[in-house]
Coordinates of N, CA and C in Angstrom, one line a residue:
X1 N 12.7 13.3 7.6 CA 11.6 12.7 8.2 C 10.9 11.9 7.2
X2 N 10.7 10.6 7.4 CA 10.1 9.7 6.4 C 8.6 10.0 6.4
X3 N 8.0 9.6 5.3 CA 6.5 9.6 5.1 C 5.9 8.2 5.1
X4 N 4.9 8.0 5.9 CA 4.3 6.6 5.9 C 3.0 6.7 5.2
X5 N 2.9 5.8 4.1 CA 1.7 5.7 3.3 C 1.1 4.3 3.4
X6 N -0.1 4.2 3.8 CA -0.8 2.9 3.8 C -1.5 2.7 2.5
X7 N -1.5 1.5 2.0 CA -2.3 1.2 0.8 C -3.5 0.3 1.3
X8 N -4.7 0.8 1.2 CA -5.8 0.1 1.8 C -7.1 0.2 0.9
X9 N -7.8 -0.9 1.0 CA -9.2 -1.0 0.4 C -9.6 -2.4 0.9
X10 N -10.8 -2.4 1.6 CA -11.2 -3.7 2.1 C -11.7 -4.6 1.1
X11 N -11.8 -4.1 -0.2 CA -12.2 -5.0 -1.3 C -10.9 -5.7 -1.8
X12 N -11.0 -7.0 -2.0 CA -9.8 -7.7 -2.5 C -9.7 -7.5 -4.0
X13 N -8.5 -7.9 -4.5 CA -8.2 -7.9 -5.9 C -8.3 -6.6 -6.6
X14 N -7.9 -5.5 -5.9 CA -8.0 -4.2 -6.5 C -6.6 -3.7 -6.9
X15 N -5.6 -4.4 -6.6 CA -4.2 -4.0 -7.0 C -3.4 -3.4 -5.8
X16 N -3.8 -3.6 -4.6 CA -3.1 -3.1 -3.4 C -1.6 -3.6 -3.4
X17 N -1.5 -4.9 -3.4 CA -0.1 -5.5 -3.3 C 0.7 -5.1 -4.5
X18 N 0.1 -5.3 -5.7 CA 0.8 -4.9 -7.0 C 1.3 -3.5 -6.9
X19 N 0.5 -2.6 -6.4 CA 0.8 -1.2 -6.3 C 1.9 -1.0 -5.2
X20 N 1.8 -1.7 -4.1 CA 2.8 -1.5 -3.0 C 4.2 -1.9 -3.6
X21 N 4.3 -3.1 -4.2 CA 5.5 -3.6 -4.7 C 6.1 -2.7 -5.8
X22 N 5.3 -2.3 -6.7 CA 5.8 -1.6 -7.9 C 6.1 -0.1 -7.6
X23 N 5.3 0.5 -6.7 CA 5.5 1.9 -6.3 C 6.8 2.0 -5.5
X24 N 6.9 1.0 -4.6 CA 8.2 1.0 -3.8 C 9.4 0.8 -4.6
X25 N 9.3 -0.1 -5.6 CA 10.5 -0.3 -6.5 C 10.8 0.9 -7.3
X26 N 9.7 1.6 -7.8 CA 9.9 2.8 -8.6 C 10.5 3.9 -7.8
X27 N 10.0 4.1 -6.6 CA 10.6 5.1 -5.7 C 12.1 4.9 -5.4
X28 N 12.4 3.6 -5.2 CA 13.8 3.2 -5.0 C 14.6 3.5 -6.2
X29 N 14.1 3.2 -7.4 CA 14.7 3.5 -8.7 C 15.0 5.0 -8.8
X30 N 14.1 5.8 -8.3 CA 14.3 7.3 -8.3 C 15.1 7.7 -7.1
X31 N 15.8 6.8 -6.5 CA 16.9 7.1 -5.5 C 16.3 7.5 -4.1
X32 N 15.1 7.0 -3.8 CA 14.6 7.2 -2.5 C 14.8 5.9 -1.7
X33 N 15.0 6.1 -0.4 CA 15.1 4.9 0.5 C 13.8 4.5 1.0
X34 N 13.4 3.3 0.7 CA 12.0 2.9 0.9 C 11.9 1.6 1.6
X35 N 10.9 1.6 2.6 CA 10.6 0.3 3.3 C 9.2 -0.1 3.0
X36 N 9.0 -1.4 2.7 CA 7.7 -2.0 2.5 C 7.4 -2.7 3.8
X37 N 6.3 -2.3 4.5 CA 5.8 -3.1 5.7 C 4.7 -4.0 5.2
X38 N 4.8 -5.3 5.2 CA 3.8 -6.2 4.7 C 2.9 -6.5 5.9
X39 N 1.7 -5.8 5.9 CA 0.8 -6.1 7.0 C -0.4 -7.0 6.6
X40 N -0.2 -7.8 5.6 CA -1.2 -8.7 5.2 C -0.6 -10.2 5.4
X41 N -1.4 -10.9 6.2 CA -1.0 -12.4 6.5 C -0.7 -13.2 5.3
X42 N -1.3 -12.9 4.1 CA -0.9 -13.6 2.9 C 0.5 -13.4 2.4
X43 N 1.1 -12.4 2.9 CA 2.6 -12.1 2.7 C 2.9 -12.0 1.2
X44 N 2.0 -11.6 0.3 CA 2.2 -11.5 -1.1 C 3.2 -10.4 -1.5
X45 N 3.2 -9.3 -0.7 CA 4.2 -8.2 -1.0 C 5.6 -8.7 -0.7
X46 N 5.8 -9.6 0.4 CA 7.1 -10.1 0.7 C 7.6 -11.1 -0.4
X47 N 6.7 -12.1 -0.8 CA 7.2 -13.0 -1.8 C 7.3 -12.3 -3.2
X48 N 6.5 -11.3 -3.4 CA 6.6 -10.6 -4.7 C 7.9 -9.8 -4.8
X49 N 8.5 -9.6 -3.7 CA 9.8 -8.9 -3.8 C 11.0 -9.9 -3.5
X50 N 10.7 -11.1 -3.7 CA 11.8 -12.2 -3.6 C 12.2 -12.6 -2.3
X51 N 11.3 -12.4 -1.2 CA 11.7 -12.8 0.1 C 11.2 -14.2 0.3
X52 N 12.1 -15.1 0.8 CA 11.7 -16.5 1.1 C 11.0 -16.5 2.5
X53 N 9.7 -16.6 2.5 CA 8.9 -16.4 3.8 C 9.2 -17.5 4.8
X54 N 9.4 -18.7 4.2 CA 9.5 -19.9 5.1 C 10.8 -19.8 6.0
X55 N 11.8 -19.1 5.5 CA 13.1 -19.1 6.3 C 13.2 -18.0 7.3
X56 N 12.1 -17.3 7.6 CA 12.3 -16.1 8.4 C 12.1 -16.4 9.9
X57 N 12.9 -15.8 10.8 CA 12.7 -16.0 12.2 C 12.0 -14.7 12.8
X58 N 12.1 -13.6 12.1 CA 11.5 -12.4 12.7 C 10.7 -11.7 11.6
X59 N 9.5 -11.4 11.8 CA 8.6 -10.8 10.8 C 7.8 -9.6 11.5
X60 N 6.9 -9.0 10.8 CA 6.1 -7.9 11.4 C 5.3 -8.5 12.5
X61 N 5.0 -9.8 12.5 CA 4.2 -10.4 13.6 C 5.0 -10.3 14.9
X62 N 6.3 -10.7 14.9 CA 7.1 -10.7 16.1 C 7.2 -9.2 16.7
X63 N 7.3 -8.3 15.7 CA 7.5 -6.9 16.1 C 6.3 -6.3 16.8
X64 N 5.1 -6.7 16.3 CA 3.8 -6.2 16.8 C 3.4 -6.9 18.1
X65 N 3.6 -8.2 18.1 CA 3.0 -9.0 19.2 C 4.0 -9.2 20.4
X66 N 5.3 -9.4 20.0 CA 6.3 -9.7 21.0 C 7.2 -8.5 21.3
X67 N 7.0 -7.4 20.5 CA 7.8 -6.2 20.8 C 9.2 -6.3 20.3
X68 N 9.5 -7.2 19.3 CA 10.9 -7.3 18.8 C 11.3 -6.0 18.1
X69 N 12.6 -5.7 18.1 CA 13.1 -4.5 17.4 C 12.8 -4.6 16.0
X70 N 12.1 -3.6 15.3 CA 11.8 -3.8 13.9 C 13.0 -4.0 13.0
X71 N 14.2 -3.4 13.4 CA 15.4 -3.6 12.6 C 15.8 -5.0 12.4
X72 N 15.3 -5.9 13.4 CA 15.7 -7.3 13.3 C 14.9 -8.0 12.1
X73 N 13.8 -7.4 11.8 CA 12.9 -8.0 10.8 C 13.2 -7.5 9.4
X74 N 13.9 -6.4 9.2 CA 14.0 -5.7 7.9 C 15.1 -6.4 7.1
X75 N 14.7 -6.6 5.8 CA 15.5 -7.3 4.8 C 15.7 -6.5 3.6
X76 N 17.0 -6.4 3.1 CA 17.2 -5.7 1.8 C 16.6 -6.5 0.7
X77 N 15.8 -5.8 -0.2 CA 15.2 -6.4 -1.3 C 16.0 -6.3 -2.6
X78 N 15.4 -6.5 -3.7 CA 16.1 -6.7 -5.0 C 16.6 -5.5 -5.7
X79 N 16.4 -4.3 -5.1 CA 16.8 -3.0 -5.6 C 17.5 -2.2 -4.5
X80 N 18.6 -1.6 -4.9 CA 19.3 -0.7 -3.9 C 18.3 0.3 -3.3
X81 N 18.3 0.4 -2.0 CA 17.5 1.4 -1.3 C 16.1 0.9 -1.0
X82 N 15.8 -0.4 -1.4 CA 14.5 -1.0 -1.1 C 14.6 -2.0 -0.1
X83 N 13.7 -1.9 1.0 CA 13.8 -2.9 2.1 C 12.4 -3.4 2.4
X84 N 12.3 -4.6 3.0 CA 11.0 -5.2 3.3 C 11.0 -5.6 4.8
X85 N 9.9 -5.3 5.5 CA 9.6 -5.9 6.7 C 8.5 -7.0 6.4
X86 N 8.9 -8.2 6.3 CA 8.0 -9.2 5.8 C 6.9 -9.6 6.7
X87 N 5.9 -10.3 6.1 CA 4.8 -10.8 6.9 C 4.9 -12.3 7.1
X88 N 3.9 -12.8 7.7 CA 3.8 -14.3 8.0 C 2.4 -14.6 8.2
X89 N 2.0 -15.9 7.9 CA 0.6 -16.3 8.2 C 0.2 -16.2 9.7
X90 N 1.2 -16.2 10.6 CA 0.9 -16.0 12.0 C 0.2 -14.7 12.3
X91 N 0.3 -13.7 11.3 CA -0.3 -12.4 11.5 C -1.8 -12.5 11.6
X92 N -2.4 -13.6 11.1 CA -3.8 -13.9 11.2 C -4.2 -13.9 12.7
X93 N -3.4 -14.4 13.6 CA -3.7 -14.5 15.0 C -3.3 -13.2 15.8
X94 N -2.6 -12.3 15.1 CA -2.2 -11.1 15.8 C -3.4 -10.3 16.2
X95 N -4.4 -10.3 15.4 CA -5.6 -9.5 15.8 C -6.1 -9.9 17.2
X96 N -6.2 -11.2 17.4 CA -6.7 -11.7 18.7 C -5.7 -11.3 19.8
X97 N -4.4 -11.5 19.5 CA -3.4 -11.3 20.5 C -3.3 -9.8 20.9
X98 N -3.5 -8.9 20.0 CA -3.5 -7.5 20.3 C -4.7 -7.0 21.0
X99 N -5.8 -7.7 20.8 CA -7.1 -7.3 21.3 C -7.1 -6.9 22.8
X100 N -6.3 -7.6 23.6 CA -6.2 -7.4 25.1 C -5.1 -6.4 25.4
X101 N -4.4 -5.9 24.5 CA -3.2 -5.0 24.8 C -3.8 -3.6 25.0
X102 N -3.1 -2.9 25.9 CA -3.4 -1.5 26.1 C -2.9 -0.7 24.9
X103 N -3.7 0.2 24.4 CA -3.3 1.0 23.3 C -3.2 0.1 22.0
X104 N -4.1 -0.8 21.9 CA -3.9 -1.8 20.8 C -3.9 -1.3 19.4
X105 N -4.6 -0.1 19.2 CA -4.6 0.5 17.9 C -3.4 1.2 17.5
X106 N -2.5 1.5 18.5 CA -1.3 2.3 18.2 C 0.0 1.5 18.3
X107 N -0.1 0.2 18.3 CA 1.1 -0.7 18.4 C 2.0 -0.5 17.2
X108 N 1.4 -0.4 16.0 CA 2.3 -0.3 14.8 C 2.9 1.1 14.7
X109 N 2.1 2.1 15.1 CA 2.6 3.5 15.1 C 3.8 3.6 16.0
X110 N 3.8 3.1 17.2 CA 4.9 3.1 18.1 C 6.1 2.4 17.5
X111 N 5.9 1.3 16.9 CA 7.0 0.5 16.3 C 7.6 1.3 15.1
X112 N 6.8 1.8 14.2 CA 7.3 2.5 13.1 C 8.0 3.9 13.4
X113 N 7.5 4.5 14.5 CA 8.1 5.8 14.9 C 9.6 5.6 15.2
X114 N 10.0 4.4 15.6 CA 11.4 4.3 16.0 C 12.3 4.2 14.7
X115 N 11.7 3.9 13.6 CA 12.5 3.8 12.4 C 12.1 4.7 11.2
X116 N 11.1 5.5 11.5 CA 10.6 6.4 10.4 C 11.7 7.3 9.8
X117 N 12.6 7.8 10.6 CA 13.6 8.7 10.1 C 14.6 8.1 9.3
X118 N 14.7 6.7 9.2 CA 15.7 6.0 8.5 C 15.3 5.9 7.0
X119 N 14.1 6.3 6.6 CA 13.6 6.1 5.3 C 12.9 7.3 4.7
X120 N 12.9 7.5 3.4 CA 12.2 8.6 2.8 C 10.7 8.2 2.8
X121 N 10.4 7.0 2.4 CA 9.0 6.5 2.4 C 8.9 5.1 3.0
X122 N 7.8 4.9 3.8 CA 7.4 3.6 4.3 C 6.0 3.3 3.7
X123 N 5.9 2.2 3.0 CA 4.6 1.8 2.4 C 4.1 0.6 3.1
X124 N 2.9 0.7 3.6 CA 2.3 -0.4 4.3 C 1.2 -1.1 3.4
X125 N 1.4 -2.3 3.2 CA 0.5 -3.1 2.4 C -0.5 -3.7 3.3
X126 N -1.8 -3.2 3.3 CA -2.8 -3.6 4.3 C -3.6 -4.8 3.7
X127 N -4.1 -5.6 4.6 CA -4.9 -6.8 4.2 C -6.3 -6.3 3.7
X128 N -7.0 -7.1 2.9 CA -8.3 -6.7 2.4 C -9.4 -6.9 3.5
X129 N -9.2 -6.1 4.6 CA -10.2 -6.2 5.6 C -10.1 -4.8 6.4
X130 N -11.1 -4.6 7.2 CA -10.9 -3.4 8.1 C -10.7 -3.8 9.5
X131 N -9.9 -4.8 9.7 CA -9.7 -5.4 11.1 C -8.6 -4.5 11.8
X132 N -8.2 -5.1 13.0 CA -7.4 -4.3 13.9 C -6.0 -4.0 13.3
X133 N -5.4 -4.9 12.5 CA -4.1 -4.6 11.9 C -4.2 -3.5 10.9
X134 N -5.3 -3.5 10.1 CA -5.5 -2.4 9.2 C -5.8 -1.0 9.9
X135 N -6.5 -1.1 11.0 CA -6.7 0.1 11.9 C -5.4 0.6 12.4
X136 N -4.5 -0.4 12.8 CA -3.1 0.0 13.3 C -2.3 0.7 12.1
X137 N -2.5 0.1 10.9 CA -1.7 0.7 9.8 C -2.2 2.1 9.5
X138 N -3.5 2.3 9.5 CA -4.0 3.7 9.2 C -3.7 4.6 10.4
X139 N -3.6 4.1 11.6 CA -3.2 5.0 12.7 C -1.8 5.4 12.6
X140 N -0.9 4.5 12.1 CA 0.5 4.8 11.9 C 0.8 5.7 10.7
X141 N -0.1 5.7 9.7 CA 0.2 6.3 8.5 C 0.0 7.9 8.5
X142 N 0.8 8.5 7.6 CA 0.5 10.0 7.3 C -0.6 10.1 6.3
X143 N -0.6 9.2 5.4 CA -1.6 9.3 4.3 C -2.0 7.9 3.8
X144 N -3.0 7.9 3.0 CA -3.5 6.6 2.4 C -3.7 6.7 0.9
X145 N -3.2 5.6 0.2 CA -3.5 5.5 -1.2 C -4.6 4.4 -1.3
X146 N -5.7 4.8 -2.0 CA -6.8 3.8 -2.2 C -6.9 3.4 -3.6
X147 N -6.4 2.1 -3.9 CA -6.5 1.6 -5.3 C -7.9 1.2 -5.6
X148 N -8.4 1.6 -6.8 CA -9.8 1.3 -7.2 C -9.7 0.7 -8.6
X149 N -10.2 -0.6 -8.7 CA -10.1 -1.2 -10.0 C -11.3 -0.7 -10.9
X150 N -11.0 -0.6 -12.2 CA -12.0 -0.1 -13.1 C -13.0 -1.2 -13.5
X151 N -13.7 -1.6 -12.5 CA -14.7 -2.7 -12.8 C -16.1 -2.3 -12.1
X152 N -17.1 -3.1 -12.4 CA -18.4 -2.7 -12.0 C -18.6 -2.4 -10.6
X153 N -18.0 -3.2 -9.7 CA -18.3 -3.1 -8.2 C -17.3 -2.1 -7.5
X154 N -16.5 -1.4 -8.4 CA -15.4 -0.6 -7.8 C -15.9 0.4 -6.7
X155 N -17.0 1.0 -6.9 CA -17.4 2.0 -6.0 C -18.0 1.5 -4.7
X156 N -18.4 0.2 -4.8 CA -18.9 -0.5 -3.6 C -17.9 -0.6 -2.5
X157 N -18.2 -0.3 -1.4 CA -17.2 -0.4 -0.3 C -16.4 0.8 0.0
X158 N -16.3 1.7 -1.1 CA -15.5 2.9 -0.8 C -16.0 3.7 0.3
X159 N -17.4 3.8 0.4 CA -18.0 4.6 1.4 C -17.7 4.1 2.8
X160 N -17.6 2.7 2.8 CA -17.3 2.0 4.1 C -15.9 2.4 4.6
X161 N -15.0 2.3 3.6 CA -13.6 2.7 3.9 C -13.4 4.1 4.3
X162 N -14.1 5.0 3.6 CA -14.1 6.4 3.9 C -14.6 6.7 5.3
X163 N -15.6 5.9 5.7 CA -16.2 6.1 7.0 C -15.2 5.6 8.1
X164 N -14.5 4.5 7.8 CA -13.4 4.0 8.7 C -12.3 5.1 8.8
X165 N -11.9 5.7 7.7 CA -10.9 6.8 7.7 C -11.4 7.9 8.6
X166 N -12.6 8.3 8.5 CA -13.2 9.4 9.2 C -13.2 9.1 10.7
X167 N -13.5 7.8 11.1 CA -13.4 7.5 12.5 C -12.0 7.5 13.0
X168 N -11.1 7.0 12.2 CA -9.6 7.0 12.6 C -9.1 8.4 12.8
X169 N -9.5 9.3 11.8 CA -9.1 10.7 12.0 C -9.7 11.3 13.2
X170 N -10.9 11.0 13.6 CA -11.5 11.6 14.7 C -11.0 11.1 16.1
X171 N -10.7 9.8 16.1 CA -10.3 9.2 17.4 C -8.8 8.8 17.6
X172 N -8.1 8.6 16.4 CA -6.8 8.0 16.6 C -5.7 8.8 15.9
X173 N -6.0 9.3 14.7 CA -4.9 9.9 13.9 C -5.5 11.1 13.1
X174 N -5.6 12.2 13.8 CA -6.2 13.4 13.2 C -5.5 13.9 11.9
X175 N -4.2 13.5 11.8 CA -3.5 14.1 10.6 C -3.5 13.1 9.4
X176 N -4.3 12.1 9.4 CA -4.3 11.1 8.3 C -5.0 11.8 7.1
X177 N -4.2 11.8 6.0 CA -4.7 12.4 4.7 C -5.0 11.3 3.7
X178 N -5.8 11.7 2.7 CA -5.9 10.8 1.5 C -4.8 11.2 0.5
X179 N -3.8 10.4 0.3 CA -2.8 10.7 -0.7 C -3.4 10.7 -2.1
X180 N -4.3 9.8 -2.4 CA -5.0 9.8 -3.6 C -5.7 8.5 -3.9
X181 N -6.7 8.6 -4.8 CA -7.3 7.4 -5.4 C -6.6 7.0 -6.6
X182 N -6.2 5.7 -6.7 CA -5.5 5.2 -7.9 C -6.3 4.2 -8.7
X183 N -6.5 4.6 -9.9 CA -7.3 3.7 -10.8 C -6.4 2.6 -11.4
X184 N -6.8 1.4 -11.1 CA -6.0 0.2 -11.6 C -6.8 -0.7 -12.6
X185 N -6.0 -1.5 -13.3 CA -6.6 -2.5 -14.2 C -7.5 -1.8 -15.2
X186 N -7.0 -0.6 -15.7 CA -7.7 0.2 -16.7 C -7.5 -0.3 -18.1
X187 N -8.6 -0.4 -18.8 CA -8.6 -0.9 -20.2 C -9.3 0.1 -21.0
X188 N -8.6 0.9 -21.8 CA -9.2 2.1 -22.5 C -10.2 1.6 -23.6
X189 N -10.1 0.3 -24.0 CA -11.1 -0.2 -25.0 C -12.5 -0.4 -24.4
X190 N -12.5 -0.5 -23.1 CA -13.8 -0.8 -22.5 C -14.5 0.4 -22.0
X191 N -15.8 0.5 -22.4 CA -16.6 1.7 -22.0 C -16.7 1.8 -20.5
X192 N -16.8 0.6 -19.9 CA -16.9 0.5 -18.4 C -15.8 1.2 -17.7
X193 N -14.5 0.9 -18.2 CA -13.3 1.5 -17.6 C -13.4 3.0 -17.6
X194 N -13.9 3.6 -18.7 CA -14.0 5.0 -18.9 C -15.1 5.6 -18.0
X195 N -16.2 4.8 -17.8 CA -17.3 5.2 -17.0 C -16.9 5.3 -15.5
X196 N -16.1 4.3 -15.1 CA -15.7 4.2 -13.7 C -14.7 5.4 -13.5
X197 N -13.8 5.6 -14.4 CA -12.9 6.8 -14.3 C -13.7 8.1 -14.1
X198 N -14.7 8.3 -15.0 CA -15.5 9.5 -14.9 C -16.2 9.7 -13.6
X199 N -16.7 8.6 -13.1 CA -17.4 8.6 -11.9 C -16.5 8.9 -10.7
X200 N -15.4 8.2 -10.6 CA -14.4 8.5 -9.5 C -13.9 9.9 -9.6
X201 N -13.6 10.4 -10.8 CA -13.1 11.8 -11.0 C -14.2 12.8 -10.5
X202 N -15.5 12.5 -10.8 CA -16.6 13.4 -10.5 C -16.7 13.5 -8.9
X203 N -16.6 12.3 -8.3 CA -16.7 12.2 -6.8 C -15.6 12.9 -6.1
X204 N -14.4 12.6 -6.6 CA -13.2 12.8 -5.7 C -12.2 13.9 -6.3
X205 N -12.5 14.3 -7.5 CA -11.8 15.4 -8.2 C -10.3 15.3 -8.0
X206 N -9.7 16.4 -7.4 CA -8.2 16.4 -7.3 C -7.6 15.4 -6.5
X207 N -8.4 14.6 -5.8 CA -7.8 13.5 -5.0 C -7.5 12.3 -5.9
X208 N -7.9 12.3 -7.1 CA -7.6 11.1 -8.0 C -6.3 11.4 -8.7
X209 N -5.4 10.4 -8.6 CA -4.1 10.6 -9.3 C -4.2 10.7 -10.8
X210 N -3.3 11.5 -11.4 CA -3.3 11.7 -12.8 C -2.9 10.4 -13.5
X211 N -2.0 9.7 -12.8 CA -1.5 8.4 -13.4 C -2.6 7.3 -13.2
X212 N -2.8 6.6 -14.3 CA -3.7 5.5 -14.3 C -2.9 4.2 -14.6
X213 N -3.2 3.1 -13.8 CA -2.5 1.9 -14.0 C -3.3 1.0 -15.0
X214 N -2.7 0.8 -16.2 CA -3.4 0.0 -17.2 C -3.3 -1.5 -16.9
X215 N -4.3 -2.2 -17.4 CA -4.2 -3.7 -17.3 C -3.0 -4.2 -18.1
X216 N -2.2 -5.0 -17.4 CA -0.9 -5.3 -18.1 C -0.5 -6.7 -17.7
X217 N -0.2 -7.6 -18.6 CA 0.2 -9.0 -18.3 C 1.5 -9.0 -17.6
X218 N 2.5 -8.2 -17.9 CA 3.8 -8.2 -17.2 C 3.6 -8.0 -15.7
X219 N 2.7 -7.1 -15.4 CA 2.4 -6.8 -13.9 C 2.0 -8.0 -13.2
X220 N 1.2 -8.9 -13.9 CA 0.7 -10.1 -13.3 C 1.8 -11.1 -13.2
X221 N 2.6 -11.2 -14.2 CA 3.6 -12.2 -14.2 C 4.8 -12.0 -13.3
X222 N 5.2 -10.7 -13.1 CA 6.4 -10.4 -12.3 C 6.5 -11.0 -10.9
X223 N 5.4 -11.0 -10.1 CA 5.5 -11.5 -8.7 C 5.9 -12.9 -8.7
X224 N 5.5 -13.7 -9.7 CA 5.9 -15.1 -9.6 C 7.4 -15.4 -9.8
X225 N 8.1 -14.4 -10.3 CA 9.5 -14.4 -10.3 C 10.2 -13.7 -9.2
X226 N 9.3 -13.2 -8.2 CA 9.9 -12.4 -7.1 C 10.5 -11.1 -7.4
X227 N 9.9 -10.5 -8.5 CA 10.5 -9.2 -9.0 C 9.4 -8.2 -9.2
X228 N 9.7 -6.9 -9.0 CA 8.8 -5.9 -9.4 C 8.8 -5.8 -10.9
X229 N 7.9 -5.2 -11.5 CA 7.8 -5.0 -13.0 C 9.0 -4.3 -13.6
X230 N 9.5 -3.4 -12.9 CA 10.6 -2.6 -13.4 C 11.9 -3.4 -13.6
X231 N 12.0 -4.5 -12.8 CA 13.2 -5.4 -13.0 C 12.8 -6.5 -14.0
X232 N 11.5 -6.9 -14.0 CA 11.1 -8.0 -14.9 C 11.0 -7.6 -16.3
X233 N 10.4 -6.4 -16.6 CA 10.4 -5.8 -17.9 C 10.2 -4.3 -17.8
X234 N 11.3 -3.6 -17.8 CA 11.3 -2.2 -17.6 C 10.5 -1.4 -18.7
X235 N 10.5 -2.0 -19.9 CA 9.7 -1.4 -21.0 C 8.3 -1.6 -21.0
X236 N 7.8 -2.5 -20.1 CA 6.3 -2.8 -20.1 C 5.5 -1.6 -19.6
X237 N 4.3 -1.6 -20.1 CA 3.4 -0.5 -19.8 C 3.2 -0.3 -18.2
X238 N 3.1 -1.5 -17.6 CA 2.9 -1.5 -16.1 C 4.1 -0.8 -15.4
X239 N 5.3 -1.2 -15.8 CA 6.5 -0.6 -15.2 C 6.5 0.9 -15.4
X240 N 6.2 1.4 -16.6 CA 6.2 2.8 -16.9 C 5.1 3.5 -16.1
X241 N 3.9 2.9 -16.0 CA 2.8 3.5 -15.2 C 3.3 3.7 -13.8
X242 N 3.8 2.8 -13.2 CA 4.2 2.9 -11.7 C 5.4 3.9 -11.5
X243 N 6.3 4.0 -12.5 CA 7.3 5.0 -12.5 C 6.7 6.4 -12.5
X244 N 5.7 6.5 -13.4 CA 5.0 7.8 -13.5 C 4.3 8.1 -12.2
X245 N 3.7 7.1 -11.5 CA 3.0 7.3 -10.3 C 4.0 7.8 -9.2
X246 N 5.2 7.1 -9.1 CA 6.2 7.5 -8.1 C 6.6 8.9 -8.4
X247 N 6.8 9.3 -9.6 CA 7.2 10.7 -9.9 C 6.1 11.7 -9.5
X248 N 4.9 11.3 -9.7 CA 3.7 12.2 -9.4 C 3.7 12.3 -7.8
X249 N 3.9 11.3 -7.1 CA 3.9 11.4 -5.6 C 5.1 12.2 -5.1
X250 N 6.2 12.1 -5.7 CA 7.4 12.9 -5.3 C 7.1 14.4 -5.6
X251 N 6.6 14.7 -6.8 CA 6.3 16.0 -7.1 C 5.3 16.7 -6.2
X252 N 4.2 15.8 -5.9 CA 3.2 16.3 -5.0 C 3.7 16.6 -3.5
X253 N 4.6 15.8 -3.1 CA 5.1 15.9 -1.7 C 6.2 17.0 -1.7
X254 N 6.9 17.3 -2.8 CA 7.8 18.4 -2.8 C 7.1 19.7 -2.8
X255 N 6.0 19.8 -3.4 CA 5.3 21.1 -3.5 C 4.5 21.5 -2.3
X256 N 4.4 20.5 -1.3 CA 3.7 20.9 0.0 C 4.5 21.7 0.9

């Protein structure tokens, strides 16, 4: 039985897509079968894994709005065992089109339930908003990873996201867990990075991943080549951080 993990934070620029791409690639490197569902209209997770978005006839949009079989949309990515259900700019309009559907919050859950058993992990890259597509993603997910960048406004908005999670747990998905808070863009030389780390750790304790993602140039460069960091430069700090995160998640899920 696969596990569905959503990566969400309505604040932009916190490393959601970078984490989705590199965590998925690391899990696949550790011999898990992984599907990335790109639920962001910007489709950065798709292009960051080398998918040519312009050439697609079936994407997550067609699956959600037109009811296409999700298997039609899935593409093998650049690593064995890694697959992508790509996004498209059309997904911007999906919010409106789903609005009048019955059970509009559970469309993605029903779609993913049909393929959940085909994968060890399904990672959903959510858009930086708390709109209907993100609500669908959280309703479909077993757990959520919340990336938090080590910067001044990091804690802003987390309470709003936690409130949304609470509402979804109450009304739509009682089994939704927080997989963990992931600190990203960490720079050990900056006092601020350490303050944010201490603050998050104090608030959320064992919910904070041991692995911290350091600020790393290779992580920023890799997507422009359509590659995860582990293929772009396996020796880079970023690639090693995400491999450690993948191992931490596997250990945590084995011990449950």
